[in-house]
PDB file of C-alpha atoms in Angstrom:
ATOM      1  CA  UNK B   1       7.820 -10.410 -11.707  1.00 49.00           C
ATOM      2  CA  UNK B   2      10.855  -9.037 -13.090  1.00 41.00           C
ATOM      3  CA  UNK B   3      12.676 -12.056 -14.458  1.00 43.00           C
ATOM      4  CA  UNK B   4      16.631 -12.438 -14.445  1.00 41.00           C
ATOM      5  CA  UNK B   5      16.716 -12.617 -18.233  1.00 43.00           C
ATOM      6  CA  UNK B   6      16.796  -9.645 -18.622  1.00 40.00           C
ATOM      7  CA  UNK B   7      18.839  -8.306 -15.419  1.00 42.00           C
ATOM      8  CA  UNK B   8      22.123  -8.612 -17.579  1.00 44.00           C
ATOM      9  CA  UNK B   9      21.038  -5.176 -19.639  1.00 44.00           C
ATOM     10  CA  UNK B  10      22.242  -3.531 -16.375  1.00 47.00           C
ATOM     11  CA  UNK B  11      18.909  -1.313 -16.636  1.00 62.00           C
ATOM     12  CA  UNK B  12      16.512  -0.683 -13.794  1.00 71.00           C
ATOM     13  CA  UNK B  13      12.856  -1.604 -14.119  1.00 89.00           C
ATOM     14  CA  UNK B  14      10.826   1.280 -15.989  1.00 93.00           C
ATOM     15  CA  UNK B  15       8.238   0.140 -13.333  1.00 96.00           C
ATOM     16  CA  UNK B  16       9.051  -0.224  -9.866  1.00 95.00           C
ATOM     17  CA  UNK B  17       7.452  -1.862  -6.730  1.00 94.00           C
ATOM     18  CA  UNK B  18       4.838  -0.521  -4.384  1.00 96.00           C
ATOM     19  CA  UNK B  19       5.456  -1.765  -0.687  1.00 94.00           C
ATOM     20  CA  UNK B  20       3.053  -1.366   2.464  1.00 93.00           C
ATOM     21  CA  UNK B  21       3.539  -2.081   6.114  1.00 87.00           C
ATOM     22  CA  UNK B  22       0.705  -2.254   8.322  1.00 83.00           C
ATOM     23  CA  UNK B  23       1.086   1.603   8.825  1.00 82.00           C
ATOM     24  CA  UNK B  24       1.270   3.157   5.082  1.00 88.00           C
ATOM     25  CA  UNK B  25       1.721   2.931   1.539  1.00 93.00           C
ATOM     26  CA  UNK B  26       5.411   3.269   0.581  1.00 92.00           C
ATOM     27  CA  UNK B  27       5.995   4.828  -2.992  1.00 95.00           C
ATOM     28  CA  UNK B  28       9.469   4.627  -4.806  1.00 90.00           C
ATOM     29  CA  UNK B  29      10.612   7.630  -4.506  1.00 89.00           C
ATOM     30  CA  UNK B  30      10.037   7.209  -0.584  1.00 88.00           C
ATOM     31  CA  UNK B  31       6.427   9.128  -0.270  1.00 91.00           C
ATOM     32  CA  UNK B  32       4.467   7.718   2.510  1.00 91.00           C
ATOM     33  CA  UNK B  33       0.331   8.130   1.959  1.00 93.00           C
ATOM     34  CA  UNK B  34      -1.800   6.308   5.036  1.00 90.00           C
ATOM     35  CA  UNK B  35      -4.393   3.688   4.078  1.00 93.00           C
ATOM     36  CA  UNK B  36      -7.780   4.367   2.022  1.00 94.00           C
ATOM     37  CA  UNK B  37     -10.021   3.948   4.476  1.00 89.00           C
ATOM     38  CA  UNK B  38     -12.834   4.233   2.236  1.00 92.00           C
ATOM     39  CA  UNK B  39     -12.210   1.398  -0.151  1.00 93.00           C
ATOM     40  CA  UNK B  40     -13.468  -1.009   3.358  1.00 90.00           C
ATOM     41  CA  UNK B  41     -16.819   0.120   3.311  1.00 90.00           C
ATOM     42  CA  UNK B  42     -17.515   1.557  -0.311  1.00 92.00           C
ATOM     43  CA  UNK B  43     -15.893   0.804  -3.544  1.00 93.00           C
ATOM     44  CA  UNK B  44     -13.872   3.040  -5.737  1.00 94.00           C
ATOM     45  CA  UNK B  45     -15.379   3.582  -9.462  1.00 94.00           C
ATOM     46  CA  UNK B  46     -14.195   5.481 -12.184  1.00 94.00           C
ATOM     47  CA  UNK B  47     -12.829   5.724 -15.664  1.00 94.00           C
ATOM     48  CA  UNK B  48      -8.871   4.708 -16.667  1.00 95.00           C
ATOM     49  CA  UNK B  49      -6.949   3.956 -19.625  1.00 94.00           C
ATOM     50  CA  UNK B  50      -5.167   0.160 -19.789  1.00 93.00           C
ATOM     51  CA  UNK B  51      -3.965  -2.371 -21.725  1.00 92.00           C
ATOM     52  CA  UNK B  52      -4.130  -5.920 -22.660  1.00 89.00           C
ATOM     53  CA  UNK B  53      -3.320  -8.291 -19.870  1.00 91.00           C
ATOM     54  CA  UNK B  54       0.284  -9.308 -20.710  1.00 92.00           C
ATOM     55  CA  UNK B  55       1.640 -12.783 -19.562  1.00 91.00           C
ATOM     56  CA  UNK B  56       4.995 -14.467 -18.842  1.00 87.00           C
ATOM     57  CA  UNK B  57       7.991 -13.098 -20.869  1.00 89.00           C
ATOM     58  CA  UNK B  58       5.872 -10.237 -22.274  1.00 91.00           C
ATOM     59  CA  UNK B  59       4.926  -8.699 -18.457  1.00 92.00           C
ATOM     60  CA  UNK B  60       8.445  -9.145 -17.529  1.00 91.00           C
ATOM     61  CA  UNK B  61       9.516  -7.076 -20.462  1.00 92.00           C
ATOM     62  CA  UNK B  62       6.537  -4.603 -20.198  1.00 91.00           C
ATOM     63  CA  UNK B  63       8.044  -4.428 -16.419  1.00 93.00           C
ATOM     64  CA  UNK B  64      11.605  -3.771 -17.136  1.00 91.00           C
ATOM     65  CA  UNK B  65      10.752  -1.921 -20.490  1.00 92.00           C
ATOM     66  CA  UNK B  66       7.324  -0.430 -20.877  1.00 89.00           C
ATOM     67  CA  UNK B  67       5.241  -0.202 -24.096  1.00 88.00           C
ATOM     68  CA  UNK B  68       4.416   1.551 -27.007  1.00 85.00           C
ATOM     69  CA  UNK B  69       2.030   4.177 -27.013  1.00 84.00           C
ATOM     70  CA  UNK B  70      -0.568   2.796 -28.769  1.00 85.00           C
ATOM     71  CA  UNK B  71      -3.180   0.050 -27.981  1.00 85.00           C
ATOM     72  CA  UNK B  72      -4.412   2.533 -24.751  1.00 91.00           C
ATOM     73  CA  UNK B  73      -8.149   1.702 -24.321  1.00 90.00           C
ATOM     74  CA  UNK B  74     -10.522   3.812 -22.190  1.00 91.00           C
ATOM     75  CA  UNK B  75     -12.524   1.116 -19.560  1.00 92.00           C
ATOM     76  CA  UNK B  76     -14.223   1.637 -16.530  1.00 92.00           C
ATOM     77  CA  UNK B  77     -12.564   0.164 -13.702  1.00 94.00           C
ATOM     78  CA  UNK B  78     -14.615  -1.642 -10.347  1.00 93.00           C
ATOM     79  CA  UNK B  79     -12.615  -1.393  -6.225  1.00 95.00           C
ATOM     80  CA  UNK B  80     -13.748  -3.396  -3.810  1.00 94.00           C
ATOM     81  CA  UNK B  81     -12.080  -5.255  -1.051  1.00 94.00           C
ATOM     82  CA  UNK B  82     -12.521  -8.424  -3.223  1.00 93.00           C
ATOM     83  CA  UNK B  83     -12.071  -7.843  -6.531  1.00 94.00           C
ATOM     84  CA  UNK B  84     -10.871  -5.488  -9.534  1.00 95.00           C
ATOM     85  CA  UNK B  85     -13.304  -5.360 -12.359  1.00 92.00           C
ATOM     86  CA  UNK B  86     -12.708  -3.698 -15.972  1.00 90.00           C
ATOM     87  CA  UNK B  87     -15.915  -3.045 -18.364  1.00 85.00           C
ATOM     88  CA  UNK B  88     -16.377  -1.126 -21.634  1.00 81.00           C
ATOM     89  CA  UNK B  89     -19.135   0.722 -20.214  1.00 75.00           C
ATOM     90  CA  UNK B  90     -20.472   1.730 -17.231  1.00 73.00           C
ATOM     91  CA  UNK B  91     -21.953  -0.901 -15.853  1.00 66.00           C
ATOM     92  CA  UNK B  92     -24.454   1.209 -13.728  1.00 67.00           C
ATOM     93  CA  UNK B  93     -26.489   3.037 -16.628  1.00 63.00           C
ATOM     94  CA  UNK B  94     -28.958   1.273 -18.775  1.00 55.00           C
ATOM     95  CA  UNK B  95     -27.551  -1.190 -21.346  1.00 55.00           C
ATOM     96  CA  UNK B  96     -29.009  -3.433 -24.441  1.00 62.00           C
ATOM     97  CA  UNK B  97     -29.593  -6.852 -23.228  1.00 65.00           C
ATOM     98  CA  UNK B  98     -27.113  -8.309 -24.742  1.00 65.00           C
ATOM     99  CA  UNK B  99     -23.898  -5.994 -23.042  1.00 59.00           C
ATOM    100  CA  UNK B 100     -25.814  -6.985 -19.532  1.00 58.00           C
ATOM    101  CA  UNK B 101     -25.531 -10.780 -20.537  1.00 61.00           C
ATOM    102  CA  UNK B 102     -21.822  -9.627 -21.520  1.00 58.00           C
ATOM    103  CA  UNK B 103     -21.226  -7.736 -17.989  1.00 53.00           C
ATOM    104  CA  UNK B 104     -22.608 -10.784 -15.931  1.00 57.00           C
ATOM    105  CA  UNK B 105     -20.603 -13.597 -17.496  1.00 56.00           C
ATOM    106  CA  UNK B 106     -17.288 -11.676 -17.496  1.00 48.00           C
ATOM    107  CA  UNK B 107     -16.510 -12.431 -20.577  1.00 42.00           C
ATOM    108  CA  UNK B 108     -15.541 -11.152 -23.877  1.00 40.00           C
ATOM    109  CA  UNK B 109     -13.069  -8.426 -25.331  1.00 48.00           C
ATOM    110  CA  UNK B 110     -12.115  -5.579 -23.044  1.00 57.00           C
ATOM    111  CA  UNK B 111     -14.213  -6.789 -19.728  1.00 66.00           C
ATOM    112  CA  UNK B 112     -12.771  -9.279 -17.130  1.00 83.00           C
ATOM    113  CA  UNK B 113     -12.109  -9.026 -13.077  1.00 88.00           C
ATOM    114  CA  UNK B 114      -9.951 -10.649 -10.760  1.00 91.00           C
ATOM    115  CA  UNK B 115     -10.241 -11.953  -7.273  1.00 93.00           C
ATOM    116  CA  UNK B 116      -7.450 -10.754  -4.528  1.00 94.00           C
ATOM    117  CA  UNK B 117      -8.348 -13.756  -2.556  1.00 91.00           C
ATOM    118  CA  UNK B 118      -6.792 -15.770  -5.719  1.00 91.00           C
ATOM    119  CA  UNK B 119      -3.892 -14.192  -6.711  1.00 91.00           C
ATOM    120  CA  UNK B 120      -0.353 -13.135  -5.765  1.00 92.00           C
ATOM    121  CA  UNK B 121      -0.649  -9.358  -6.525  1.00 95.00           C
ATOM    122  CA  UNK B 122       2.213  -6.386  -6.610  1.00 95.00           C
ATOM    123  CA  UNK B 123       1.936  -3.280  -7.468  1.00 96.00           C
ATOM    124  CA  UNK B 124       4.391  -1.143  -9.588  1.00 97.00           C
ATOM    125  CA  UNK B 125       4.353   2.629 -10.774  1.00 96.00           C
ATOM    126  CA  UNK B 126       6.532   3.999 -13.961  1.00 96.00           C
ATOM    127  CA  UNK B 127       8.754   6.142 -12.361  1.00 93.00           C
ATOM    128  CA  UNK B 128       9.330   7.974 -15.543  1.00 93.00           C
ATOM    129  CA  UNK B 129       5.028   8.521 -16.018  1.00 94.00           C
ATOM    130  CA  UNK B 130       3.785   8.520 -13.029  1.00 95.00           C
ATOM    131  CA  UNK B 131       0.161   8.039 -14.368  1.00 96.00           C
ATOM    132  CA  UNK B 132       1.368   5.058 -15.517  1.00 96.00           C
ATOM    133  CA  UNK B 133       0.842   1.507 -13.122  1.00 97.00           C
ATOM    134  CA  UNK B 134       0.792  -1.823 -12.992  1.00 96.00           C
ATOM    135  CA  UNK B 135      -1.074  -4.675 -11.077  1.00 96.00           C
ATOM    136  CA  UNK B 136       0.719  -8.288 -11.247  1.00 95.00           C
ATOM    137  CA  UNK B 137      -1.342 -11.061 -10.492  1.00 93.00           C
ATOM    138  CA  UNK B 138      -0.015 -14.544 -10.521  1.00 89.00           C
ATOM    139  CA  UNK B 139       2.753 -14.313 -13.705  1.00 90.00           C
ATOM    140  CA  UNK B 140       0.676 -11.703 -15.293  1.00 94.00           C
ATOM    141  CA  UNK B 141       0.533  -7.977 -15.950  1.00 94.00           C
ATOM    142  CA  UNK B 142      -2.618  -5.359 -15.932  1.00 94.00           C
ATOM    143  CA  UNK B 143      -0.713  -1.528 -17.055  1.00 95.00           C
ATOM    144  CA  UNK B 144      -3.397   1.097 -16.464  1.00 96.00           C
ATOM    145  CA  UNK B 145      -2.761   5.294 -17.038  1.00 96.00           C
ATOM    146  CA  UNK B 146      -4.846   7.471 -14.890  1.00 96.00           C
ATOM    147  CA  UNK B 147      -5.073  11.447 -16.423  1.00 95.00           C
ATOM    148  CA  UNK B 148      -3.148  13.405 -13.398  1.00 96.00           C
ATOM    149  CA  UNK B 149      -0.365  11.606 -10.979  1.00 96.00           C
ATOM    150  CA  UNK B 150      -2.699  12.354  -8.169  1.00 96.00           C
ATOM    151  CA  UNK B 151      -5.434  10.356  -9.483  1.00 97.00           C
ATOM    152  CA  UNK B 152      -2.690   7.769 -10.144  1.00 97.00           C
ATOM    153  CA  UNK B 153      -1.606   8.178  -6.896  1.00 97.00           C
ATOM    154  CA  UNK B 154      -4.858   7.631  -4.920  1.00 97.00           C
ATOM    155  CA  UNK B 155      -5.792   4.661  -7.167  1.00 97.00           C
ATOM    156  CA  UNK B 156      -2.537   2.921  -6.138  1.00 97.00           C
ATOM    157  CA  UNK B 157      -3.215   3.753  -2.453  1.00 97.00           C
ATOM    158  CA  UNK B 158      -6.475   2.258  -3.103  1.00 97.00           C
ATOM    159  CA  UNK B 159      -5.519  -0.761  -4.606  1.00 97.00           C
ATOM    160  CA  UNK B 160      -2.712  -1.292  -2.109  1.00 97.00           C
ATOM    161  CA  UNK B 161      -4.952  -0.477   0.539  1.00 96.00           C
ATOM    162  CA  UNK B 162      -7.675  -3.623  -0.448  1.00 96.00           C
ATOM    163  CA  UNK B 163      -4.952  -5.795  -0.861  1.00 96.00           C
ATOM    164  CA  UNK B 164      -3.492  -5.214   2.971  1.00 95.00           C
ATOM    165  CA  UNK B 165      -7.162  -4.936   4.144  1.00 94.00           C
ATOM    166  CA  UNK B 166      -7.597  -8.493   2.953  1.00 92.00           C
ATOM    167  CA  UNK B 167      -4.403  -9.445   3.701  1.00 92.00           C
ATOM    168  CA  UNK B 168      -3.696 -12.007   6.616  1.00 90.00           C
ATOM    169  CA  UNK B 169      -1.912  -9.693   8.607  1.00 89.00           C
ATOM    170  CA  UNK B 170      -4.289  -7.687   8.661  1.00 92.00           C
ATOM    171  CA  UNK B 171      -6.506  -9.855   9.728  1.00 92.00           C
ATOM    172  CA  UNK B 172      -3.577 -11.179  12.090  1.00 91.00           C
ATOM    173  CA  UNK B 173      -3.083  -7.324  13.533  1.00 89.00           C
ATOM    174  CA  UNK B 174      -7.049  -6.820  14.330  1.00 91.00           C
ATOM    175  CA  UNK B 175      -6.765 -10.322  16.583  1.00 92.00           C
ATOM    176  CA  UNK B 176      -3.865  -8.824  18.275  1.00 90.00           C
ATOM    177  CA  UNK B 177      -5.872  -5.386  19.005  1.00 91.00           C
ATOM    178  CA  UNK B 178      -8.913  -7.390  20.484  1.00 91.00           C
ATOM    179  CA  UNK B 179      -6.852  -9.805  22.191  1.00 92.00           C
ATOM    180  CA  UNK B 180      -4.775  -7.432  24.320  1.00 91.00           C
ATOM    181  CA  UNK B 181      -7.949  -4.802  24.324  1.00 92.00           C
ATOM    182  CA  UNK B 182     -10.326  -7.578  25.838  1.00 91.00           C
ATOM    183  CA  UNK B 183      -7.805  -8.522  28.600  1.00 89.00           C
ATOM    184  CA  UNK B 184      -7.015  -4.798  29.517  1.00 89.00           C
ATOM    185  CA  UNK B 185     -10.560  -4.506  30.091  1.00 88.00           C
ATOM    186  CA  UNK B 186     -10.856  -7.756  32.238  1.00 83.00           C
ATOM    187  CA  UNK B 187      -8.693  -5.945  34.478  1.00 81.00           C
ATOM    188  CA  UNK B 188     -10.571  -2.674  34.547  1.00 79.00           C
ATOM    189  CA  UNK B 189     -13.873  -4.076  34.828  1.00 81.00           C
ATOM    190  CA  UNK B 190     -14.930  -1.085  33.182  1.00 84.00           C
ATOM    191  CA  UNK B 191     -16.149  -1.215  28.999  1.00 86.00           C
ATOM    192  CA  UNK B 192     -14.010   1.747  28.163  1.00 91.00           C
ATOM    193  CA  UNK B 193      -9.943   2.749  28.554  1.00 92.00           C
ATOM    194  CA  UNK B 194      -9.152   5.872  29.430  1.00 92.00           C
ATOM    195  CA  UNK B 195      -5.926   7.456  27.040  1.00 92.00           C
ATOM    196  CA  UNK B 196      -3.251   6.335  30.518  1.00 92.00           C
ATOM    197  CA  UNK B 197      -4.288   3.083  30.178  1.00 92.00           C
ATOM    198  CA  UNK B 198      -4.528   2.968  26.000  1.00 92.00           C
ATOM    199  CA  UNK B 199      -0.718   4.163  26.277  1.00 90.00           C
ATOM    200  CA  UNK B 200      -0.137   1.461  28.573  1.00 90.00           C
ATOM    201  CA  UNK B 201      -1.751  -0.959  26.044  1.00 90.00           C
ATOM    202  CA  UNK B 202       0.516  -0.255  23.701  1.00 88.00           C
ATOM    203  CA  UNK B 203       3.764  -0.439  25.533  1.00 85.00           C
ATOM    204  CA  UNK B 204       2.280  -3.696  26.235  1.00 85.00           C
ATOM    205  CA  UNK B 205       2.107  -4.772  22.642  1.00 85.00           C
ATOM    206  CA  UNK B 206       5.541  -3.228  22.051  1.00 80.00           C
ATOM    207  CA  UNK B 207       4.519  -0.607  19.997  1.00 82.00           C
ATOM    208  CA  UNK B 208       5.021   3.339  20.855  1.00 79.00           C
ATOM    209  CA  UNK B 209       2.375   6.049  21.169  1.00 83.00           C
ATOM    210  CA  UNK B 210       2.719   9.946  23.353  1.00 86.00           C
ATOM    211  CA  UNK B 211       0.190  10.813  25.810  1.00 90.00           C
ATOM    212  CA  UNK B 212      -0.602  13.838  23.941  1.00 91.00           C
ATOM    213  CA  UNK B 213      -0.932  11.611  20.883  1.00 89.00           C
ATOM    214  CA  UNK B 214      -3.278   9.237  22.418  1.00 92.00           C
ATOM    215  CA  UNK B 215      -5.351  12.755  23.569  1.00 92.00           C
ATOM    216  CA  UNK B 216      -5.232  14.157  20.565  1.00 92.00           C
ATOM    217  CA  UNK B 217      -7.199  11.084  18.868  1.00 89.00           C
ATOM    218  CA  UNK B 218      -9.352  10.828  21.422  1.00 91.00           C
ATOM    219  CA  UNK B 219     -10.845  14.414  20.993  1.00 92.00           C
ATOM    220  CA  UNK B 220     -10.042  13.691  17.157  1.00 89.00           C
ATOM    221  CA  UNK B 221     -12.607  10.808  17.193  1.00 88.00           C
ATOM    222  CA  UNK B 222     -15.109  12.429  19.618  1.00 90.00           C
ATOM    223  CA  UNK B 223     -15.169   9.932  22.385  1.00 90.00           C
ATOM    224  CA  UNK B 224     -15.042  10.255  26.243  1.00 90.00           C
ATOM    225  CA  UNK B 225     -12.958   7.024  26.275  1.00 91.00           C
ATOM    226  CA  UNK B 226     -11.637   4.276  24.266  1.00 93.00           C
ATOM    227  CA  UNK B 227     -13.875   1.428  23.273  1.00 92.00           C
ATOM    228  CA  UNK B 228     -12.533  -2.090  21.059  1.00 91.00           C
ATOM    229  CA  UNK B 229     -13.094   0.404  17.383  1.00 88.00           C
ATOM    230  CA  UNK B 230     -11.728   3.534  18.971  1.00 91.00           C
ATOM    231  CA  UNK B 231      -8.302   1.359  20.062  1.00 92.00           C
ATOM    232  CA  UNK B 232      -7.981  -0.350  16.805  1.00 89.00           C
ATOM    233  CA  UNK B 233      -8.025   3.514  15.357  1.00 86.00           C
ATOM    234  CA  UNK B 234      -5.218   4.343  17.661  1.00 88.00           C
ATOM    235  CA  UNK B 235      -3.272   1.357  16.728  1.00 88.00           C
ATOM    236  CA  UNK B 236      -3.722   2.425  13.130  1.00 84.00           C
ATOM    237  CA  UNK B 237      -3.648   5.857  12.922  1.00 78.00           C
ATOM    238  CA  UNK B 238      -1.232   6.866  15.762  1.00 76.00           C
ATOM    239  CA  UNK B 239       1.609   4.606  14.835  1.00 66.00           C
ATOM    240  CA  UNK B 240       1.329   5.638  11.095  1.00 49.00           C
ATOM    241  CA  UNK B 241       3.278   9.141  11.954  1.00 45.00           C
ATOM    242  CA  UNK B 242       6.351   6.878  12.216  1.00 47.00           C
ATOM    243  CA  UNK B 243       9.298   8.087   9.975  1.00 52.00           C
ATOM    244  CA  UNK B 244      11.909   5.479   9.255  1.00 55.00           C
ATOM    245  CA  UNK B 245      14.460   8.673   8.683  1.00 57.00           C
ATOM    246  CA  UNK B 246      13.911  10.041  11.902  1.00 55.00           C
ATOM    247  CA  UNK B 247      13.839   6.633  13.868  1.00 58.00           C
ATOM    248  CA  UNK B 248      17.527   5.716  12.288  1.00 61.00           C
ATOM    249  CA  UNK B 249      18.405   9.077  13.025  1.00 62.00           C
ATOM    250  CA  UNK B 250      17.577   8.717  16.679  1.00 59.00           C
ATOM    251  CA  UNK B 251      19.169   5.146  16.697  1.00 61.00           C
ATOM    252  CA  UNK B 252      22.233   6.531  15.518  1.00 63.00           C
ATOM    253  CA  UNK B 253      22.587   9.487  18.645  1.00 64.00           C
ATOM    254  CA  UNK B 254      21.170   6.947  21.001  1.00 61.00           C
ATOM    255  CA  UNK B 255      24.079   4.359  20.072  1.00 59.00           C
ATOM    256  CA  UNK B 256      27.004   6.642  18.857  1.00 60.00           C
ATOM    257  CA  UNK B 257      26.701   9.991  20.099  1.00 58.00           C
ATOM    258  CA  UNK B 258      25.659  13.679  18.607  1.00 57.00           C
ATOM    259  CA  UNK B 259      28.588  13.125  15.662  1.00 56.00           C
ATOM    260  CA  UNK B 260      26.784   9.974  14.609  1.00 55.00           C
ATOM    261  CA  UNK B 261      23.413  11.899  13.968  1.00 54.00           C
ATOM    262  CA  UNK B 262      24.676  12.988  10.487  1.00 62.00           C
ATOM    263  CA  UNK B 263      26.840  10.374   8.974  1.00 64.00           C
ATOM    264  CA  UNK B 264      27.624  10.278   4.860  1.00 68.00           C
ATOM    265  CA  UNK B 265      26.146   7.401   3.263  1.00 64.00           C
ATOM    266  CA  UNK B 266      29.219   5.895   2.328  1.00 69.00           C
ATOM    267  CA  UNK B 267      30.521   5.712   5.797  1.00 71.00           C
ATOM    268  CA  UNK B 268      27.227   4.256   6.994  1.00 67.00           C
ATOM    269  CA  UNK B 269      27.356   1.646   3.704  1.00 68.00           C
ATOM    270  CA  UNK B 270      30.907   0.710   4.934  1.00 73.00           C
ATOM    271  CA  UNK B 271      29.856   0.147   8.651  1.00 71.00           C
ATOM    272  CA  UNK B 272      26.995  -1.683   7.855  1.00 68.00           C
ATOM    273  CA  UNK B 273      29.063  -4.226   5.844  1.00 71.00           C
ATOM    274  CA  UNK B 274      31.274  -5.032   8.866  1.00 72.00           C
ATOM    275  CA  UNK B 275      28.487  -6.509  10.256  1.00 68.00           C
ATOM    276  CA  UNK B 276      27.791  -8.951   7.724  1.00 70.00           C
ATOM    277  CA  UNK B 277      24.962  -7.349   6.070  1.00 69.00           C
ATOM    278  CA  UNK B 278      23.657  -8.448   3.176  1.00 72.00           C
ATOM    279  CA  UNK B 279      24.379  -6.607  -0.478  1.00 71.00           C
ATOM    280  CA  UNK B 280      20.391  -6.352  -1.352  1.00 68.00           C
ATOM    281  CA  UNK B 281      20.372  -4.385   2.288  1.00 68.00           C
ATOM    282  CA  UNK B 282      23.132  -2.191   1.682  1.00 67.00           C
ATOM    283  CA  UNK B 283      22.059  -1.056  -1.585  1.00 69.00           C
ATOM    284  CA  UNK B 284      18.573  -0.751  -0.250  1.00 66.00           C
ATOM    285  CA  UNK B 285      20.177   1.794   2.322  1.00 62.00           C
ATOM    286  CA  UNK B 286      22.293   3.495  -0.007  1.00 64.00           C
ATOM    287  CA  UNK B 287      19.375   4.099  -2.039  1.00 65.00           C
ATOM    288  CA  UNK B 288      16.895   5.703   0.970  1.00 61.00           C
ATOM    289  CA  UNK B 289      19.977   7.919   1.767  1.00 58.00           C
ATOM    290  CA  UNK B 290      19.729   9.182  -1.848  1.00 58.00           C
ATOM    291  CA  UNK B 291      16.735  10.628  -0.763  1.00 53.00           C
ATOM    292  CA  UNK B 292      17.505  11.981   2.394  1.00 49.00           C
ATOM    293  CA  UNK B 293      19.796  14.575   3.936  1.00 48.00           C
ATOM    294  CA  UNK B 294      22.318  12.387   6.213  1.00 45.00           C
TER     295      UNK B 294
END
C-alpha cells in the first residue's frame, strides 16, 4: 500500500503493518495478543471516529504521512466474519423511514460496508497515536481513531482476527486438524484421545506441545478426553504460547553453545549475511533485536 514514490523521503510509514500467523496477532512494536474468539460467533458493535475512504496516491500518502486533524466523523462501526459496516446511526434503534431505506441500500454520505471475501485487506496502526488505524482494501484506505489504545487495540485484534478466520489457511489448518484427528481415532477405535495420544498427534503434524500443557487444557476446557473441537482448541491455543525470542534463543545454544545464547545484534546481522541472507531479512532482524535483550 505504501508506494515507492514516496520511499526516497527516507521516512518510515506514520502507519505501520499488522501481521498474524495462525497463532496470534503481531503488533509493531512486537506485542503478541491471541485471536478474538468472539468475533466467530457474535459480531463486534460500537462507536469510532474515521475518515473518508482515501484512494490511490492519497492512501499511500495518508500511509506514509497521516492527516490533518480535522474531517474526524463519529460513525458506528458493524464486525462480523464477513463484512465491516459504517452507519451514521445506530442501526439497531428506531429510525424515520427514510434513514432505514438509507441503511439497507448502503448508500449515501457517511454509510458504506465492505466484504472480506472481496478484498485484499492489511491492517496498519500509527505508531505515533496508537488510537489511530487503518484498514486497506484493494488500493484504498479506511483511517479510524478509537478513544483509549486498548479499545484500539482490541478492535485491531478483532479485525485481524475475521480476516484470518476467513482466511484460506484457516480454513486449510481446520482440514489438517480433522484429517490427522479422524485417522488417530481410526486407530483407537475409541471417539475420544486421551492427552498421551493428543501429544502424539501433534508430533505427528510437526508441531510441539508438553504433556503438562496438553493436561492443563484438558482440565482448562472441562473434558475427560479430547474430542475433534477439544483438539482443534489444543492446536490453537497451546501452540499460541510460542515466543519467537525464546525459540532463536534456544536455536542459538542448541547450535553454538552457552556463549551463543546472548549474541549483540550486530554480530548476529554480520553472521546472518554470510549466509546469503537477504537485506529485507536482516533489517527485519536487526529491528526485533531492537526490542529485545540479546
Amino acid at each position: 500500500m505504501t508506494g515507492s514514490r514516496y520511499a526516497d523521503l527516507g521516512e518510515a510509514p506514520l502507519f505501520q503493518k499488522i501481521v498474524w500467523n495462525e497463532y496470534c496477532v503481531v503488533f509493531p512494536d512486537g506485542r503478541r495478543f491471541p485471536f478474538d474468539e468472539q468475533v466467530r460467533y457474535t459480531a463486534l458493535k460500537g462507536w469510532l471516529r474515521k475518515r473518508k475512504v482515501v484512494s490511490a496516491g492519497k492512501a499511500e500518502f495518508m500511509l506514509q504521512f497521516g492527516t490533518t486533524k480535522s474531517g474526524w466523523q463519529r460513525h458506528y462501526i458493524h464486525l462480523d466474519l464477513e463484512r465491516l459496516a459504517w452507519f451514521e446511526d445506530d442501526p439497531n434503534f428506531a429510525m424515520t423511514a427514510s434513514k432505514v431505506l438509507k441503511l439497507n441500500l448502503l448508500q449515501g454520505k457517511g454509510i458504506d460496508s465492505l466484504l472480506f471475501e472481496l478484498c485484499d485487506c492489511a491492517l496498519y496502526q500509527n505508531h505515533e497515536d496508537m488510537t489511530q488505524f487503518a484498514l486497506g482494501f484493494d488500493n484504498k484506505v479506511l483511517l479510524m481513531q478509537a478513544g483509549t489504545e486498548t479499545d484500539a487495540r482490541d478492535w485491531i485484534v478483532a479485525i485481524a482476527s475475521c480476516l484470518y478466520f476467513g482466511s484460506s489457511a484457516f480454513m486449510s489448518l481446520l482440514r489438517d486438524c480433522q484429517s490427522f484427528f479422524s485417522l488417530a481415532l481410526l486407530d483407537s477405535g475409541r471417539t475420544r484421545l486421551s492427552a498421551v495420544e493428543v501429544v502424539d498427534l501433534l508430533r505427528a503434524m510437526g508441531r510441539r506441545a508438553s504433556f503438562d500443557e496438553v493436561v492443563a487444557q484438558e482440565a482448562k476446557l472441562g473434558v475427560d478426553g479430547f474430542g475433534m473441537r477439544e483438539f482443534i482448541q489444543v492446536v490453537r491455543t497451546v501452540c499460541s504460547d510460542a515466543d519467537p525470542h525464546a525459540e532463536l534463543t534456544r536455536a542459538l545454544r542448541l547450535f553454538g553453545g552457552e556463549q551463543f545464547a546472548q549474541m549483540p545484534a550486530a554480530e548476529l546481522v554480520s553472521a546472518l549475511a554470510s549466509y546469503d541472507i537477504p537485506a529485507k531479512s536482516l533489517a527485519l532482524v536487526l529491528r526485533l533485536a531492537c526490542t529485545a535483550d540479546g
